[in-house]
PDB file of C-alpha atoms in Angstrom:
ATOM      1  CA  MET W   1      20.726   7.579 -13.407  1.00  0.00           C
ATOM      2  CA  THR W   2      17.335   6.072 -14.255  1.00  0.00           C
ATOM      3  CA  ARG W   3      14.121   8.069 -14.348  1.00  0.00           C
ATOM      4  CA  TRP W   4      12.885   6.168 -11.269  1.00  0.00           C
ATOM      5  CA  ASN W   5      16.044   6.860  -9.240  1.00  0.00           C
ATOM      6  CA  TYR W   6      15.958  10.514 -10.267  1.00  0.00           C
ATOM      7  CA  VAL W   7      12.393  10.888  -9.006  1.00  0.00           C
ATOM      8  CA  PHE W   8      13.112   9.133  -5.737  1.00  0.00           C
ATOM      9  CA  GLY W   9      16.374  10.986  -5.216  1.00  0.00           C
ATOM     10  CA  ALA W  10      14.589  14.303  -5.531  1.00  0.00           C
ATOM     11  CA  MET W  11      11.815  13.162  -3.221  1.00  0.00           C
ATOM     12  CA  THR W  12      14.294  11.946  -0.602  1.00  0.00           C
ATOM     13  CA  VAL W  13      15.850  15.406  -0.405  1.00  0.00           C
ATOM     14  CA  VAL W  14      12.439  17.024  -0.058  1.00  0.00           C
ATOM     15  CA  ALA W  15      11.360  14.464   2.503  1.00  0.00           C
ATOM     16  CA  CYS W  16      14.424  15.071   4.657  1.00  0.00           C
ATOM     17  CA  LEU W  17      13.756  18.795   4.657  1.00  0.00           C
ATOM     18  CA  THR W  18      10.136  18.344   5.731  1.00  0.00           C
ATOM     19  CA  ALA W  19      10.303  15.150   7.812  1.00  0.00           C
ATOM     20  CA  THR W  20      10.196  16.721  11.268  1.00  0.00           C
ATOM     21  CA  HIS W  21       7.143  18.857  10.519  1.00  0.00           C
ATOM     22  CA  ALA W  22       5.372  16.096   8.599  1.00  0.00           C
ATOM     23  CA  LEU W  23       5.743  13.422  11.243  1.00  0.00           C
ATOM     24  CA  ALA W  24       4.604  15.794  13.973  1.00  0.00           C
ATOM     25  CA  ASP W  25       1.377  16.364  12.053  1.00  0.00           C
ATOM     26  CA  GLU W  26       0.824  12.776  10.949  1.00  0.00           C
ATOM     27  CA  ALA W  27       1.756  10.554  13.910  1.00  0.00           C
ATOM     28  CA  VAL W  28      -0.477   7.479  14.028  1.00  0.00           C
ATOM     29  CA  ARG W  29      -0.394   5.349  17.163  1.00  0.00           C
ATOM     30  CA  PRO W  30      -0.687   1.542  17.017  1.00  0.00           C
ATOM     31  CA  LYS W  31      -3.956   0.084  18.286  1.00  0.00           C
ATOM     32  CA  VAL W  32      -2.331  -2.808  20.111  1.00  0.00           C
ATOM     33  CA  ALA W  33       0.895  -3.638  21.940  1.00  0.00           C
ATOM     34  CA  PRO W  34       2.257  -7.192  21.978  1.00  0.00           C
ATOM     35  CA  VAL W  35       1.915  -9.035  25.264  1.00  0.00           C
ATOM     36  CA  GLY W  36       5.132  -9.542  27.216  1.00  0.00           C
ATOM     37  CA  SER W  37       7.197  -8.249  30.098  1.00  0.00           C
ATOM     38  CA  PRO W  38       8.925  -4.848  29.921  1.00  0.00           C
ATOM     39  CA  LYS W  39      12.519  -4.808  28.676  1.00  0.00           C
ATOM     40  CA  THR W  40      15.077  -5.479  31.382  1.00  0.00           C
ATOM     41  CA  ALA W  41      18.169  -3.320  31.882  1.00  0.00           C
ATOM     42  CA  LYS W  42      20.253  -6.194  30.470  1.00  0.00           C
ATOM     43  CA  THR W  43      18.227  -6.278  27.264  1.00  0.00           C
ATOM     44  CA  GLN W  44      18.533  -2.517  26.858  1.00  0.00           C
ATOM     45  CA  VAL W  45      22.325  -2.697  27.310  1.00  0.00           C
ATOM     46  CA  LEU W  46      22.556  -5.485  24.717  1.00  0.00           C
ATOM     47  CA  GLU W  47      20.486  -3.395  22.283  1.00  0.00           C
ATOM     48  CA  ALA W  48      22.737  -0.388  22.804  1.00  0.00           C
ATOM     49  CA  GLY W  49      25.838  -2.488  22.173  1.00  0.00           C
ATOM     50  CA  ALA W  50      24.363  -4.024  19.045  1.00  0.00           C
ATOM     51  CA  LYS W  51      23.515  -0.579  17.707  1.00  0.00           C
ATOM     52  CA  VAL W  52      27.155   0.489  18.060  1.00  0.00           C
ATOM     53  CA  LEU W  53      28.844  -2.715  16.916  1.00  0.00           C
ATOM     54  CA  GLN W  54      26.514  -4.154  14.289  1.00  0.00           C
ATOM     55  CA  GLY W  55      25.331  -2.847  10.950  1.00  0.00           C
ATOM     56  CA  ASN W  56      21.816  -2.614   9.537  1.00  0.00           C
ATOM     57  CA  ALA W  57      22.585  -2.480   5.815  1.00  0.00           C
ATOM     58  CA  PRO W  58      19.457  -4.410   4.677  1.00  0.00           C
ATOM     59  CA  LEU W  59      17.250  -1.801   6.350  1.00  0.00           C
ATOM     60  CA  LYS W  60      18.796   1.165   4.581  1.00  0.00           C
ATOM     61  CA  GLY W  61      16.785   2.379   1.650  1.00  0.00           C
ATOM     62  CA  PHE W  62      13.343   1.688   3.136  1.00  0.00           C
ATOM     63  CA  ASP W  63      12.642   5.399   2.985  1.00  0.00           C
ATOM     64  CA  VAL W  64       9.597   5.717   0.721  1.00  0.00           C
ATOM     65  CA  TYR W  65       6.530   6.025   2.948  1.00  0.00           C
ATOM     66  CA  LEU W  66       3.069   5.189   1.610  1.00  0.00           C
ATOM     67  CA  VAL W  67      -0.203   4.765   3.461  1.00  0.00           C
ATOM     68  CA  GLY W  68      -3.233   3.019   2.008  1.00  0.00           C
ATOM     69  CA  PHE W  69      -5.762   0.289   2.741  1.00  0.00           C
ATOM     70  CA  HIS W  70      -5.956  -3.468   2.311  1.00  0.00           C
ATOM     71  CA  PRO W  71      -8.959  -5.790   2.292  1.00  0.00           C
ATOM     72  CA  MET W  72      -8.149  -9.463   2.701  1.00  0.00           C
ATOM     73  CA  LYS W  73      -8.812 -11.372  -0.523  1.00  0.00           C
ATOM     74  CA  ALA W  74     -10.530 -14.328   1.163  1.00  0.00           C
ATOM     75  CA  GLN W  75     -12.453 -12.078   3.577  1.00  0.00           C
ATOM     76  CA  PRO W  76     -13.047  -8.702   1.894  1.00  0.00           C
ATOM     77  CA  GLU W  77     -14.788  -7.203   4.938  1.00  0.00           C
ATOM     78  CA  HIS W  78     -11.564  -7.638   6.910  1.00  0.00           C
ATOM     79  CA  GLN W  79      -9.983  -4.276   6.087  1.00  0.00           C
ATOM     80  CA  MET W  80      -7.108  -2.330   7.538  1.00  0.00           C
ATOM     81  CA  GLU W  81      -4.992   0.777   7.186  1.00  0.00           C
ATOM     82  CA  ALA W  82      -1.480  -0.121   6.027  1.00  0.00           C
ATOM     83  CA  HIS W  83       1.680   1.938   6.481  1.00  0.00           C
ATOM     84  CA  HIS W  84       4.281   0.941   3.881  1.00  0.00           C
ATOM     85  CA  TYR W  85       8.024   1.630   4.128  1.00  0.00           C
ATOM     86  CA  CYS W  86       9.486   0.714   0.762  1.00  0.00           C
ATOM     87  CA  HIS W  87      12.856   0.239  -0.905  1.00  0.00           C
ATOM     88  CA  GLN W  88      12.957   0.559  -4.687  1.00  0.00           C
ATOM     89  CA  MET W  89      15.429  -2.151  -5.695  1.00  0.00           C
ATOM     90  CA  ASN W  90      15.371  -1.371  -9.417  1.00  0.00           C
ATOM     91  CA  GLU W  91      13.097   0.183 -12.009  1.00  0.00           C
ATOM     92  CA  ASP W  92      10.641  -2.715 -11.885  1.00  0.00           C
ATOM     93  CA  PHE W  93      10.773  -4.103  -8.340  1.00  0.00           C
ATOM     94  CA  ALA W  94      10.227  -2.675  -4.850  1.00  0.00           C
ATOM     95  CA  GLN W  95       9.907  -4.350  -1.475  1.00  0.00           C
ATOM     96  CA  CYS W  96       7.989  -2.928   1.458  1.00  0.00           C
ATOM     97  CA  VAL W  97       7.667  -3.626   5.168  1.00  0.00           C
ATOM     98  CA  LEU W  98       4.154  -2.996   6.494  1.00  0.00           C
ATOM     99  CA  PHE W  99       3.268  -1.549   9.880  1.00  0.00           C
ATOM    100  CA  ASP W 100       0.104  -0.558  11.737  1.00  0.00           C
ATOM    101  CA  SER W 101       1.376   2.957  12.466  1.00  0.00           C
ATOM    102  CA  ASN W 102       4.213   5.361  11.713  1.00  0.00           C
ATOM    103  CA  THR W 103       5.671   5.702  15.211  1.00  0.00           C
ATOM    104  CA  ALA W 104       8.733   4.135  16.844  1.00  0.00           C
ATOM    105  CA  ASN W 105       6.626   1.452  18.545  1.00  0.00           C
ATOM    106  CA  ALA W 106       4.727   0.433  15.397  1.00  0.00           C
ATOM    107  CA  ASN W 107       3.923  -3.245  14.955  1.00  0.00           C
ATOM    108  CA  MET W 108       5.244  -4.922  11.808  1.00  0.00           C
ATOM    109  CA  ASN W 109       2.254  -6.771  10.400  1.00  0.00           C
ATOM    110  CA  GLY W 110       3.112  -7.713   6.829  1.00  0.00           C
ATOM    111  CA  VAL W 111       5.171  -7.395   3.661  1.00  0.00           C
ATOM    112  CA  GLU W 112       4.438  -6.250   0.147  1.00  0.00           C
ATOM    113  CA  TYR W 113       6.360  -6.676  -3.093  1.00  0.00           C
ATOM    114  CA  ILE W 114       5.592  -4.242  -5.922  1.00  0.00           C
ATOM    115  CA  ILE W 115       6.351  -5.039  -9.543  1.00  0.00           C
ATOM    116  CA  SER W 116       5.895  -3.265 -12.852  1.00  0.00           C
ATOM    117  CA  GLU W 117       3.369  -4.292 -15.486  1.00  0.00           C
ATOM    118  CA  LYS W 118       6.263  -5.768 -17.474  1.00  0.00           C
ATOM    119  CA  LEU W 119       7.265  -8.137 -14.680  1.00  0.00           C
ATOM    120  CA  PHE W 120       3.656  -9.033 -13.921  1.00  0.00           C
ATOM    121  CA  GLU W 121       3.058 -10.102 -17.504  1.00  0.00           C
ATOM    122  CA  SER W 122       6.107 -12.385 -17.290  1.00  0.00           C
ATOM    123  CA  LEU W 123       4.579 -14.375 -14.400  1.00  0.00           C
ATOM    124  CA  PRO W 124       2.972 -17.799 -14.833  1.00  0.00           C
ATOM    125  CA  GLU W 125      -0.811 -17.573 -15.000  1.00  0.00           C
ATOM    126  CA  ASP W 126      -1.240 -19.475 -11.732  1.00  0.00           C
ATOM    127  CA  GLU W 127       1.012 -16.971  -9.946  1.00  0.00           C
ATOM    128  CA  LYS W 128      -0.897 -13.894 -11.077  1.00  0.00           C
ATOM    129  CA  LYS W 129      -3.803 -14.648  -8.705  1.00  0.00           C
ATOM    130  CA  TYR W 130      -1.638 -13.493  -5.780  1.00  0.00           C
ATOM    131  CA  TRP W 131      -0.939 -10.015  -7.203  1.00  0.00           C
ATOM    132  CA  HIS W 132      -3.431  -7.163  -6.766  1.00  0.00           C
ATOM    133  CA  PRO W 133      -3.747  -4.211  -9.178  1.00  0.00           C
ATOM    134  CA  HIS W 134      -2.782  -0.700  -8.076  1.00  0.00           C
ATOM    135  CA  ASN W 135      -4.702   1.620 -10.414  1.00  0.00           C
ATOM    136  CA  GLY W 136      -7.768   1.724  -8.166  1.00  0.00           C
ATOM    137  CA  GLU W 137      -5.690   2.708  -5.143  1.00  0.00           C
ATOM    138  CA  ILE W 138      -3.947   5.468  -7.062  1.00  0.00           C
ATOM    139  CA  LEU W 139      -6.794   6.972  -9.093  1.00  0.00           C
ATOM    140  CA  SER W 140      -9.213   6.906  -6.143  1.00  0.00           C
ATOM    141  CA  GLY W 141      -6.780   9.053  -4.146  1.00  0.00           C
ATOM    142  CA  GLN W 142      -6.660   6.523  -1.319  1.00  0.00           C
ATOM    143  CA  LEU W 143      -2.962   5.654  -1.627  1.00  0.00           C
ATOM    144  CA  GLN W 144      -0.902   8.607  -0.424  1.00  0.00           C
ATOM    145  CA  ALA W 145       2.687   9.522   0.428  1.00  0.00           C
ATOM    146  CA  PRO W 146       2.379  11.741   3.531  1.00  0.00           C
ATOM    147  CA  GLY W 147       4.822  14.612   3.891  1.00  0.00           C
ATOM    148  CA  LEU W 148       5.704  14.945   0.210  1.00  0.00           C
ATOM    149  CA  PRO W 149       4.764  18.081  -1.716  1.00  0.00           C
ATOM    150  CA  ARG W 150       1.918  17.392  -4.116  1.00  0.00           C
ATOM    151  CA  VAL W 151       4.113  17.608  -7.222  1.00  0.00           C
ATOM    152  CA  ALA W 152       6.544  15.003  -5.836  1.00  0.00           C
ATOM    153  CA  GLU W 153       3.757  12.712  -4.675  1.00  0.00           C
ATOM    154  CA  LYS W 154       2.097  12.865  -8.070  1.00  0.00           C
ATOM    155  CA  ALA W 155       5.392  11.990  -9.759  1.00  0.00           C
ATOM    156  CA  LEU W 156       5.642   8.976  -7.469  1.00  0.00           C
ATOM    157  CA  MET W 157       2.077   7.868  -8.225  1.00  0.00           C
ATOM    158  CA  ARG W 158       2.681   8.223 -11.938  1.00  0.00           C
ATOM    159  CA  THR W 159       5.485   5.652 -11.690  1.00  0.00           C
ATOM    160  CA  LYS W 160       3.127   3.247  -9.899  1.00  0.00           C
ATOM    161  CA  ILE W 161       0.336   3.336 -12.502  1.00  0.00           C
ATOM    162  CA  ASN W 162      -0.275  -0.183 -13.922  1.00  0.00           C
ATOM    163  CA  SER W 163       1.878  -1.824 -11.240  1.00  0.00           C
ATOM    164  CA  TYR W 164       0.920  -4.775  -9.034  1.00  0.00           C
ATOM    165  CA  GLY W 165       1.497  -5.796  -5.426  1.00  0.00           C
ATOM    166  CA  LYS W 166       1.782  -9.116  -3.611  1.00  0.00           C
ATOM    167  CA  THR W 167       0.895  -8.554   0.041  1.00  0.00           C
ATOM    168  CA  TRP W 168       0.793 -10.893   2.991  1.00  0.00           C
ATOM    169  CA  HIS W 169      -0.456  -9.763   6.389  1.00  0.00           C
ATOM    170  CA  VAL W 170       0.733 -11.920   9.261  1.00  0.00           C
ATOM    171  CA  TRP W 171      -0.844 -10.127  12.225  1.00  0.00           C
ATOM    172  CA  ASN W 172      -4.292  -8.669  12.793  1.00  0.00           C
ATOM    173  CA  THR W 173      -3.232  -5.474  14.533  1.00  0.00           C
ATOM    174  CA  GLY W 174      -6.656  -3.910  14.094  1.00  0.00           C
ATOM    175  CA  HIS W 175      -8.965  -4.726  11.196  1.00  0.00           C
ATOM    176  CA  GLU W 176     -11.688  -2.083  10.926  1.00  0.00           C
ATOM    177  CA  GLY W 177     -14.448  -2.931  13.410  1.00  0.00           C
ATOM    178  CA  MET W 178     -12.543  -5.922  14.805  1.00  0.00           C
ATOM    179  CA  ALA W 179     -10.503  -6.378  17.952  1.00  0.00           C
ATOM    180  CA  ALA W 180      -6.765  -6.668  17.433  1.00  0.00           C
ATOM    181  CA  ASP W 181      -4.810  -9.775  18.361  1.00  0.00           C
ATOM    182  CA  LYS W 182      -2.132  -9.353  21.033  1.00  0.00           C
ATOM    183  CA  LEU W 183       0.248 -11.572  19.062  1.00  0.00           C
ATOM    184  CA  PRO W 184       0.594 -12.699  15.427  1.00  0.00           C
ATOM    185  CA  LEU W 185      -1.848 -15.624  15.237  1.00  0.00           C
ATOM    186  CA  GLY W 186      -3.012 -18.015  12.552  1.00  0.00           C
ATOM    187  CA  ASP W 187      -2.174 -18.267   8.883  1.00  0.00           C
ATOM    188  CA  PRO W 188      -0.865 -15.345   6.814  1.00  0.00           C
ATOM    189  CA  MET W 189      -3.645 -13.586   4.895  1.00  0.00           C
ATOM    190  CA  LEU W 190      -3.318 -12.519   1.272  1.00  0.00           C
ATOM    191  CA  ALA W 191      -4.363  -8.880   0.971  1.00  0.00           C
ATOM    192  CA  TRP W 192      -5.981  -7.198  -2.020  1.00  0.00           C
ATOM    193  CA  SER W 193      -6.818  -3.677  -3.209  1.00  0.00           C
ATOM    194  CA  PHE W 194      -9.947  -1.546  -3.412  1.00  0.00           C
ATOM    195  CA  ASN W 195     -10.985  -1.096  -7.041  1.00  0.00           C
ATOM    196  CA  ARG W 196     -14.402   0.573  -6.760  1.00  0.00           C
ATOM    197  CA  ASP W 197     -16.001   3.278  -4.677  1.00  0.00           C
ATOM    198  CA  GLY W 198     -17.970   1.758  -1.840  1.00  0.00           C
ATOM    199  CA  GLU W 199     -15.696  -1.221  -1.261  1.00  0.00           C
ATOM    200  CA  ALA W 200     -14.037   0.400   1.752  1.00  0.00           C
ATOM    201  CA  MET W 201     -16.053   0.177   4.949  1.00  0.00           C
ATOM    202  CA  PRO W 202     -17.865   3.441   5.778  1.00  0.00           C
ATOM    203  CA  GLY W 203     -15.554   5.794   7.640  1.00  0.00           C
ATOM    204  CA  LEU W 204     -12.324   3.856   7.087  1.00  0.00           C
ATOM    205  CA  VAL W 205     -10.798   6.279   4.580  1.00  0.00           C
ATOM    206  CA  GLU W 206     -12.347   9.388   6.150  1.00  0.00           C
ATOM    207  CA  LYS W 207     -10.922   8.574   9.594  1.00  0.00           C
ATOM    208  CA  ARG W 208      -7.445   8.168   8.142  1.00  0.00           C
ATOM    209  CA  ASP W 209      -7.752  11.481   6.309  1.00  0.00           C
ATOM    210  CA  ARG W 210      -8.886  13.383   9.403  1.00  0.00           C
ATOM    211  CA  ARG W 211      -6.234  11.867  11.645  1.00  0.00           C
ATOM    212  CA  MET W 212      -3.368  12.466   9.214  1.00  0.00           C
ATOM    213  CA  GLY W 213      -4.459  15.744   7.648  1.00  0.00           C
ATOM    214  CA  LEU W 214      -4.939  14.161   4.200  1.00  0.00           C
ATOM    215  CA  SER W 215      -7.697  14.521   1.606  1.00  0.00           C
ATOM    216  CA  THR W 216      -8.597  11.582  -0.592  1.00  0.00           C
ATOM    217  CA  PRO W 217     -11.056  13.669  -2.711  1.00  0.00           C
ATOM    218  CA  GLU W 218      -8.385  16.302  -3.423  1.00  0.00           C
ATOM    219  CA  ALA W 219      -5.831  13.639  -4.336  1.00  0.00           C
ATOM    220  CA  ARG W 220      -8.332  12.001  -6.697  1.00  0.00           C
ATOM    221  CA  LYS W 221      -9.038  15.303  -8.396  1.00  0.00           C
ATOM    222  CA  ASP W 222      -5.337  16.083  -8.728  1.00  0.00           C
ATOM    223  CA  ARG W 223      -4.640  12.675 -10.310  1.00  0.00           C
ATOM    224  CA  ALA W 224      -7.452  12.836 -12.869  1.00  0.00           C
ATOM    225  CA  ASP W 225      -4.934  13.467 -15.661  1.00  0.00           C
ATOM    226  CA  LEU W 226      -3.330  10.081 -14.856  1.00  0.00           C
ATOM    227  CA  VAL W 227      -6.491   8.244 -15.962  1.00  0.00           C
ATOM    228  CA  PRO W 228      -5.413   8.087 -19.652  1.00  0.00           C
ATOM    229  CA  LEU W 229      -2.222   6.273 -18.550  1.00  0.00           C
ATOM    230  CA  ALA W 230      -4.169   3.487 -16.825  1.00  0.00           C
ATOM    231  CA  LYS W 231      -4.460   0.214 -18.704  1.00  0.00           C
ATOM    232  CA  PRO W 232      -6.921  -2.602 -17.930  1.00  0.00           C
ATOM    233  CA  GLN W 233      -5.464  -4.733 -15.148  1.00  0.00           C
ATOM    234  CA  SER W 234      -5.849  -8.283 -13.908  1.00  0.00           C
ATOM    235  CA  GLY W 235      -7.642  -8.713 -10.584  1.00  0.00           C
ATOM    236  CA  VAL W 236      -9.827  -5.599 -10.666  1.00  0.00           C
ATOM    237  CA  ASP W 237     -12.967  -7.767 -10.511  1.00  0.00           C
ATOM    238  CA  ALA W 238     -11.526 -10.359  -8.104  1.00  0.00           C
ATOM    239  CA  LEU W 239     -13.632  -9.038  -5.198  1.00  0.00           C
ATOM    240  CA  LYS W 240     -16.564  -7.755  -7.239  1.00  0.00           C
ATOM    241  CA  GLY W 241     -19.796  -8.507  -5.398  1.00  0.00           C
ATOM    242  CA  GLY W 242     -17.940  -9.481  -2.239  1.00  0.00           C
ATOM    243  CA  PHE W 243     -18.903  -6.415  -0.229  1.00  0.00           C
ATOM    244  CA  LYS W 244     -22.032  -5.634   1.770  1.00  0.00           C
ATOM    245  CA  ARG W 245     -22.529  -2.248   0.108  1.00  0.00           C
ATOM    246  CA  PRO W 246     -23.305  -0.999  -3.387  1.00  0.00           C
ATOM    247  CA  THR W 247     -20.158  -0.163  -5.332  1.00  0.00           C
ATOM    248  CA  ARG W 248     -19.417   2.156  -8.239  1.00  0.00           C
ATOM    249  CA  ASP W 249     -16.824   1.891 -10.985  1.00  0.00           C
ATOM    250  CA  LEU W 250     -13.840   4.229 -10.941  1.00  0.00           C
ATOM    251  CA  PRO W 251     -12.825   6.029 -14.154  1.00  0.00           C
ATOM    252  CA  GLY W 252      -9.782   4.323 -15.643  1.00  0.00           C
ATOM    253  CA  VAL W 253     -10.037   1.221 -13.447  1.00  0.00           C
ATOM    254  CA  THR W 254     -11.065  -1.758 -15.564  1.00  0.00           C
ATOM    255  CA  ASP W 255     -10.518  -5.489 -15.426  1.00  0.00           C
ATOM    256  CA  LYS W 256      -8.542  -6.973 -18.286  1.00  0.00           C
ATOM    257  CA  ARG W 257     -10.894  -9.944 -18.616  1.00  0.00           C
ATOM    258  CA  SER W 258     -13.970  -7.770 -18.970  1.00  0.00           C
ATOM    259  CA  VAL W 259     -12.296  -5.804 -21.757  1.00  0.00           C
ATOM    260  CA  LEU W 260     -11.198  -8.957 -23.580  1.00  0.00           C
ATOM    261  CA  SER W 261     -14.661 -10.509 -23.299  1.00  0.00           C
ATOM    262  CA  SER W 262     -16.497  -7.416 -24.558  1.00  0.00           C
ATOM    263  CA  PRO W 263     -17.847  -7.710 -28.113  1.00  0.00           C
ATOM    264  CA  PRO W 264     -15.925  -5.649 -30.655  1.00  0.00           C
ATOM    265  CA  VAL W 265     -17.320  -2.236 -31.462  1.00  0.00           C
ATOM    266  CA  LYS W 266     -18.788  -2.144 -34.961  1.00  0.00           C
ATOM    267  CA  PRO W 267     -17.447   0.632 -37.221  1.00  0.00           C
TER     268      PRO W 267
END
């Protein structure tokens, strides 16, 4: 059994034991419902039959729940809360379905693939521009795994240090300060990550924390000993200067290009 599978196996057991209590405390309702007529009795009967007679093997394993935030790379002030349900396929690759809430009527609004630093470095240079760095999300305390005990969540975050994500959002189900669309409209939008304090719109993170009983400042403090594990990453400066507010660097979160372009330190 790999280290990754061991960690996730232990967390799955813990999550099952605490799931009922956790979800009761952390339910987040979607901001929009798709337009359309209510389900007919015929549709409901067909759904019931399909549930009995058909399998759902590809959906099994999407049991790692993360909640964080995404700005859109081309429009950094378009920001949203993102609920990830992920399946770790192997030690270096995970795939996630993204929703606007964590309830049964959540709207699926995107996908994210997560790869290790090793796989990222194997990509062609032109491909790397689609992959956002994760160290800022982790070390800031913004990315969290609701319902897990702190020790298990920290073990999870440790495995994500130096990883990258490729995220496409296909439906504006409620960007912060913007009305939601009733249906998925327009082109998919490439999402990015927050890499400095001040990049998130005022109140975005705080509202999530209050609603879900989380604490970003406490998570940041608890993860301070992960800072030495963080390496310079590509894409940290991709949105630098693209926000309407002053921003501040995060300890341990540095752009690889800025490090490579810095003059060598004289002995």
